XYZ file of C-alpha atoms in Angstrom:
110
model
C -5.047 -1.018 -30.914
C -2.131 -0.798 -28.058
C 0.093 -2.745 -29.771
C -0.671 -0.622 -33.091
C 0.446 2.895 -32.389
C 2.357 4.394 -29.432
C 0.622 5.166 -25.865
C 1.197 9.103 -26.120
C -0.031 8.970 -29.774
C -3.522 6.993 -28.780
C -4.085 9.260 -25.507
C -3.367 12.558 -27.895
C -5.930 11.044 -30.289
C -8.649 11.186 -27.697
C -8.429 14.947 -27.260
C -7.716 16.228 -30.385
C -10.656 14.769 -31.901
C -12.468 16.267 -29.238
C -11.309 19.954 -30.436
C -13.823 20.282 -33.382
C -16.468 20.003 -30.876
C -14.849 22.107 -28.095
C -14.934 25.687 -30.372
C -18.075 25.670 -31.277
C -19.502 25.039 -27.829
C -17.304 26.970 -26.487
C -18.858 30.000 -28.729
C -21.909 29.215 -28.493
C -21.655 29.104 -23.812
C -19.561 32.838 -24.896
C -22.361 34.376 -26.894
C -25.370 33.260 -24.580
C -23.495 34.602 -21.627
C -20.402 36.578 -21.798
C -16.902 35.675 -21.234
C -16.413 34.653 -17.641
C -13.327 35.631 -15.226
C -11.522 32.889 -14.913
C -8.517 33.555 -12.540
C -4.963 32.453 -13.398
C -5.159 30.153 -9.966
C -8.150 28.539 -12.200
C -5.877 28.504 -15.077
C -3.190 26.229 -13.550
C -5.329 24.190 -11.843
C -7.047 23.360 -15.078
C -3.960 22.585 -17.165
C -2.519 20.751 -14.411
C -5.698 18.727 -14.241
C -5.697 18.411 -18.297
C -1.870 17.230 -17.702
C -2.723 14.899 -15.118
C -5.608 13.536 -17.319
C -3.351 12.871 -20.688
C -0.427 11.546 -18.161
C -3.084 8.637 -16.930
C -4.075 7.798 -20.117
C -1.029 7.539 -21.359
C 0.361 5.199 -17.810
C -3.144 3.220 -18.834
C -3.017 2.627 -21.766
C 0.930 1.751 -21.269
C -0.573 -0.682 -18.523
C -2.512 -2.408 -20.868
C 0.670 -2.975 -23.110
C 2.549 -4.630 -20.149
C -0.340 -6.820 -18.821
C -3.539 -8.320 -19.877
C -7.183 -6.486 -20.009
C -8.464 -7.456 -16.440
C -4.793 -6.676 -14.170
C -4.915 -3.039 -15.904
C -8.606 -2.111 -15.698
C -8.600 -2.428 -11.711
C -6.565 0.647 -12.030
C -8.736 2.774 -14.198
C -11.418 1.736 -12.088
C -10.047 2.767 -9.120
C -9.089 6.315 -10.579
C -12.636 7.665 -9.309
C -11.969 6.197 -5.817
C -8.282 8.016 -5.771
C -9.930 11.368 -6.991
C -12.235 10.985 -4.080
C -9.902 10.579 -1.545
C -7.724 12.746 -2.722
C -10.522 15.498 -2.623
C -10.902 14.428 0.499
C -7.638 14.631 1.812
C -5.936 17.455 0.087
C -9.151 19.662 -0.475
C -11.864 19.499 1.864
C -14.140 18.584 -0.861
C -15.799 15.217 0.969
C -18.280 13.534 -0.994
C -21.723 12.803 0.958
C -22.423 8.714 1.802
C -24.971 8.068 -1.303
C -21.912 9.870 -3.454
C -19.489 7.137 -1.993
C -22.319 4.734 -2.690
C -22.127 5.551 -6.406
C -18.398 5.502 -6.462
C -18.073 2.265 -5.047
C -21.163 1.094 -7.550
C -19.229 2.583 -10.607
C -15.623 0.967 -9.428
C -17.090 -2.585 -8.886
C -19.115 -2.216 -12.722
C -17.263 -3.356 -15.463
């Protein structure tokens, strides 16, 4: 399928076919329990982190188009491993030794 369509067009695909299922959960969390605040601070951290998410995908799937299957997969597997030290680093936010445990055990699975 990489060579088929365009990496922004396949990484766009995966979200937008998520929508139909997004609004009606979405409702349905609203009408149990009310709207939540959500501060604009939340706001741009989330569509950064929705940007950052779609830009991956896209550098992925990209990857995959430039090299073979088992080169670009290291990289998505490692994705986990840079969140968690970037959590780390940048946000206090250090994951406890049987969390590392499962992040290493998820990166080495294929």
């Amino acid at each position: 399928m990489v060579g088929e369509i365009s990496a922004p067009l396949n990484s766009w695909s995966r979200f937008t076919f998520m929508l139909p299922l997004l609004f009606p959960m979405v409702t349905f969390c609203v009408m149990r329990s009310g709207m939540p605040y959500v501060s604009p601070s939340c706001l741009v951290y989330a569509v950064l982190g929705a940007s950052s998410q779609l830009i991956g995908g896209i550098m992925l799937i990209m990857a995959f188009q430039r090299s073979n299957f088992a080169q670009s997969i290291i990289f998505h597997k490692l994705e986990v491993v840079f969140a968690a030290v970037i959590g780390a680093l940048f946000f206090q936010e250090s994951p406890s030794l049987l969390a590392w445990f499962g992040i290493l055990v998820c990166s080495g699975s294929i």
